[in-house]
């Protein structure tokens, strides 16, 4: 092989190696948030996914830390197969635990707390919340699916709400940019997934709905 051919071969080999490294890095980065347990009710990670979240319950402001699993998808992703895993969404969040930071209502109402979290997790009301963005283009959408536990244990001493069992409610919502530039929720679907029997001190609750303070 001539020196020129050898040099060309070396450059080609090095180029392929660099490309392979970059491709592997991108693949690794893209698969980190793709946890299978985010697509159903069985999240066992219990990681902090939303810290110091401001919520309002009955006209009083509180702060909570939300724990669970979170996966961010890639657009264009829209509402589809809601009750069979909520596939094709921009974001999936599964809640396993909610803890009040500082002041807390007594007693803690898990239903009202989840309702308030859904209000806060609205990119039209709070742009950029949890990374959720509705692009400033008419017709642009952001689809978000949240998994809430159906069976919970409330500890008023620690100020935390804990998930019990694997049953959950699936709340899928679509937020859309309007022609006049405003943003609003244009579609919502709730799926009540069967829960395991709640054993005291755990209690079963209804599927939440977003409730905002005036």
Short mmCIF file of C-alpha atoms in Angstrom, two decimals:
data_model
loop_
_atom_site.label_atom_id
_atom_site.label_comp_id
_atom_site.label_asym_id
_atom_site.label_seq_id
_atom_site.Cartn_x
_atom_site.Cartn_y
_atom_site.Cartn_z
CA UNK A 1 0.00 0.00 0.00
CA UNK A 2 1.37 3.42 -0.94
CA UNK A 3 1.87 6.11 1.72
CA UNK A 4 -1.02 8.09 0.22
CA UNK A 5 -3.32 5.05 0.33
CA UNK A 6 -2.19 4.24 3.86
CA UNK A 7 -2.86 7.80 4.97
CA UNK A 8 -6.29 7.76 3.33
CA UNK A 9 -7.12 4.42 4.97
CA UNK A 10 -6.00 5.72 8.37
CA UNK A 11 -8.13 8.84 8.05
CA UNK A 12 -11.13 6.74 6.99
CA UNK A 13 -10.68 4.39 9.94
CA UNK A 14 -10.28 7.24 12.42
CA UNK A 15 -13.33 8.98 10.94
CA UNK A 16 -15.46 5.86 11.27
CA UNK A 17 -14.27 5.39 14.86
CA UNK A 18 -15.15 8.97 15.80
CA UNK A 19 -18.55 8.66 14.12
CA UNK A 20 -19.23 5.39 15.95
CA UNK A 21 -18.30 6.98 19.28
CA UNK A 22 -20.58 9.95 18.66
CA UNK A 23 -23.42 7.69 17.57
CA UNK A 24 -23.01 5.53 20.66
CA UNK A 25 -22.99 8.60 22.90
CA UNK A 26 -26.16 9.97 21.30
CA UNK A 27 -27.86 6.62 21.61
CA UNK A 28 -26.92 6.37 25.27
CA UNK A 29 -28.21 9.86 25.97
CA UNK A 30 -31.47 9.23 24.14
CA UNK A 31 -32.18 6.00 25.97
CA UNK A 32 -31.50 7.19 29.51
CA UNK A 33 -35.03 8.53 30.08
CA UNK A 34 -36.75 5.70 28.17
CA UNK A 35 -37.63 3.62 31.22
CA UNK A 36 -40.31 1.03 30.51
CA UNK A 37 -41.88 1.51 33.93
CA UNK A 38 -42.94 5.04 33.01
CA UNK A 39 -45.47 3.68 30.51
CA UNK A 40 -47.59 1.96 33.17
CA UNK A 41 -48.44 2.02 36.87
CA UNK A 42 -45.48 0.03 38.18
CA UNK A 43 -42.90 2.77 38.74
CA UNK A 44 -40.59 1.75 41.59
CA UNK A 45 -37.84 4.34 41.04
CA UNK A 46 -39.23 7.01 43.41
CA UNK A 47 -36.85 9.71 42.14
CA UNK A 48 -37.42 13.42 42.74
CA UNK A 49 -39.08 14.62 39.52
CA UNK A 50 -40.51 18.01 40.52
CA UNK A 51 -39.03 19.89 43.47
CA UNK A 52 -40.48 22.93 45.21
CA UNK A 53 -43.63 22.82 43.09
CA UNK A 54 -46.00 25.65 44.01
CA UNK A 55 -49.60 24.48 44.33
CA UNK A 56 -52.79 26.00 45.69
CA UNK A 57 -55.43 24.13 47.70
CA UNK A 58 -58.61 25.87 48.79
CA UNK A 59 -57.11 29.31 48.34
CA UNK A 60 -53.94 28.55 50.33
CA UNK A 61 -50.51 28.24 48.71
CA UNK A 62 -48.23 25.31 49.48
CA UNK A 63 -44.99 23.84 48.17
CA UNK A 64 -44.49 20.14 47.45
CA UNK A 65 -41.81 17.79 46.20
CA UNK A 66 -43.09 15.16 43.76
CA UNK A 67 -41.38 11.78 43.36
CA UNK A 68 -41.74 9.01 40.80
CA UNK A 69 -40.69 8.26 37.22
CA UNK A 70 -40.46 10.62 34.28
CA UNK A 71 -39.86 10.16 30.58
CA UNK A 72 -39.69 12.84 27.92
CA UNK A 73 -40.58 11.86 24.36
CA UNK A 74 -39.82 13.54 21.08
CA UNK A 75 -42.26 15.47 18.84
CA UNK A 76 -44.34 15.13 16.81
CA UNK A 77 -46.17 13.06 19.43
CA UNK A 78 -49.90 13.13 19.94
CA UNK A 79 -52.60 11.43 21.97
CA UNK A 80 -52.98 7.77 21.00
CA UNK A 81 -53.61 4.43 22.69
CA UNK A 82 -54.44 6.22 25.93
CA UNK A 83 -55.63 3.23 27.96
CA UNK A 84 -53.08 0.74 26.67
CA UNK A 85 -50.00 2.59 27.83
CA UNK A 86 -50.51 6.19 26.66
CA UNK A 87 -48.03 5.80 23.84
CA UNK A 88 -46.87 8.64 21.60
CA UNK A 89 -46.73 11.46 24.13
CA UNK A 90 -44.34 14.34 24.71
CA UNK A 91 -44.04 13.53 28.39
CA UNK A 92 -45.01 10.78 30.84
CA UNK A 93 -44.87 11.18 34.61
CA UNK A 94 -45.72 8.54 37.22
CA UNK A 95 -46.27 9.75 40.79
CA UNK A 96 -45.21 7.52 43.68
CA UNK A 97 -44.89 10.05 46.50
CA UNK A 98 -45.73 13.68 47.26
CA UNK A 99 -44.26 15.51 50.27
CA UNK A 100 -45.18 18.97 51.50
CA UNK A 101 -42.24 21.29 52.03
CA UNK A 102 -42.77 23.51 55.07
CA UNK A 103 -46.42 24.34 55.75
CA UNK A 104 -48.97 21.61 55.08
CA UNK A 105 -52.76 21.30 55.35
CA UNK A 106 -54.03 19.24 58.27
CA UNK A 107 -55.30 16.74 57.59
CA UNK A 108 -53.71 16.26 54.19
CA UNK A 109 -56.27 15.54 51.47
CA UNK A 110 -54.57 13.41 48.77
CA UNK A 111 -57.38 14.03 46.27
CA UNK A 112 -57.12 17.82 46.62
CA UNK A 113 -53.31 17.61 46.48
CA UNK A 114 -53.31 15.68 43.20
CA UNK A 115 -55.94 18.04 41.77
CA UNK A 116 -53.67 20.97 42.58
CA UNK A 117 -50.63 19.26 41.05
CA UNK A 118 -52.55 18.76 37.80
CA UNK A 119 -53.38 22.47 37.80
CA UNK A 120 -49.70 23.34 38.26
CA UNK A 121 -48.61 20.87 35.57
CA UNK A 122 -50.25 22.87 32.81
CA UNK A 123 -47.90 24.48 30.25
CA UNK A 124 -50.63 26.94 29.30
CA UNK A 125 -51.07 28.15 32.90
CA UNK A 126 -47.39 27.77 33.80
CA UNK A 127 -45.26 27.87 30.62
CA UNK A 128 -42.16 25.70 30.84
CA UNK A 129 -43.35 23.72 33.87
CA UNK A 130 -41.52 20.36 33.99
CA UNK A 131 -39.96 21.29 30.65
CA UNK A 132 -43.38 21.34 28.95
CA UNK A 133 -43.49 23.92 26.16
CA UNK A 134 -46.28 24.66 23.68
CA UNK A 135 -44.41 26.25 20.73
CA UNK A 136 -45.59 29.74 19.68
CA UNK A 137 -47.05 28.51 16.40
CA UNK A 138 -50.79 28.13 15.72
CA UNK A 139 -51.70 24.47 15.98
CA UNK A 140 -48.58 23.51 17.94
CA UNK A 141 -49.31 20.86 20.58
CA UNK A 142 -47.89 19.36 23.74
CA UNK A 143 -49.29 16.04 24.97
CA UNK A 144 -48.71 14.96 28.56
CA UNK A 145 -49.74 11.78 30.34
CA UNK A 146 -49.65 11.48 34.13
CA UNK A 147 -50.11 8.30 36.19
CA UNK A 148 -51.59 8.88 39.66
CA UNK A 149 -51.87 6.18 42.34
CA UNK A 150 -55.40 4.98 43.12
CA UNK A 151 -54.41 3.68 46.54
CA UNK A 152 -52.40 5.89 48.90
CA UNK A 153 -51.16 6.16 52.45
CA UNK A 154 -51.20 9.64 54.02
CA UNK A 155 -48.71 10.42 56.79
CA UNK A 156 -49.70 13.74 58.33
CA UNK A 157 -46.60 13.64 60.54
CA UNK A 158 -44.10 13.60 57.66
CA UNK A 159 -46.43 15.54 55.36
CA UNK A 160 -46.18 12.88 52.66
CA UNK A 161 -48.58 10.92 50.48
CA UNK A 162 -47.30 7.47 49.51
CA UNK A 163 -48.39 5.18 46.69
CA UNK A 164 -49.78 1.77 47.69
CA UNK A 165 -50.09 -1.12 45.23
CA UNK A 166 -50.00 -0.87 41.43
CA UNK A 167 -53.42 0.53 40.57
CA UNK A 168 -53.55 3.99 39.05
CA UNK A 169 -55.44 6.61 37.12
CA UNK A 170 -54.09 7.67 33.75
CA UNK A 171 -54.66 11.32 32.86
CA UNK A 172 -53.78 12.21 29.25
CA UNK A 173 -54.02 15.85 28.17
CA UNK A 174 -53.29 17.82 25.03
CA UNK A 175 -52.40 21.51 25.12
CA UNK A 176 -52.59 23.51 21.90
CA UNK A 177 -51.59 26.94 20.62
CA UNK A 178 -54.54 28.85 19.19
CA UNK A 179 -54.63 31.09 16.10
CA UNK A 180 -54.78 34.21 18.32
CA UNK A 181 -51.62 33.08 20.12
CA UNK A 182 -53.35 31.92 23.28
CA UNK A 183 -52.82 28.47 24.73
CA UNK A 184 -55.44 26.10 26.11
CA UNK A 185 -56.13 22.47 26.90
CA UNK A 186 -58.01 20.98 23.94
CA UNK A 187 -58.35 17.32 24.92
CA UNK A 188 -58.43 15.33 28.14
CA UNK A 189 -59.00 11.65 28.79
CA UNK A 190 -59.00 9.77 32.09
CA UNK A 191 -58.56 6.02 32.39
CA UNK A 192 -59.31 4.40 35.74
CA UNK A 193 -57.06 1.35 35.95
CA UNK A 194 -58.14 -1.36 38.39
CA UNK A 195 -56.35 -1.21 41.71
CA UNK A 196 -55.27 -3.84 44.17
CA UNK A 197 -57.30 -3.95 47.38
CA UNK A 198 -56.38 -1.07 49.65
CA UNK A 199 -55.44 -2.34 53.10
CA UNK A 200 -55.49 0.04 56.07
CA UNK A 201 -53.87 2.51 56.56
CA UNK A 202 -53.97 2.86 52.75
CA UNK A 203 -57.14 4.32 51.22
CA UNK A 204 -58.55 4.32 47.69
CA UNK A 205 -59.18 7.68 46.05
CA UNK A 206 -60.92 8.89 42.91
CA UNK A 207 -59.08 9.86 39.74
CA UNK A 208 -57.92 13.48 40.04
CA UNK A 209 -59.03 16.44 37.92
CA UNK A 210 -57.12 19.72 37.60
CA UNK A 211 -58.50 22.19 40.16
CA UNK A 212 -57.01 25.69 40.29
CA UNK A 213 -57.52 28.43 42.85
CA UNK A 214 -59.22 31.60 41.60
#
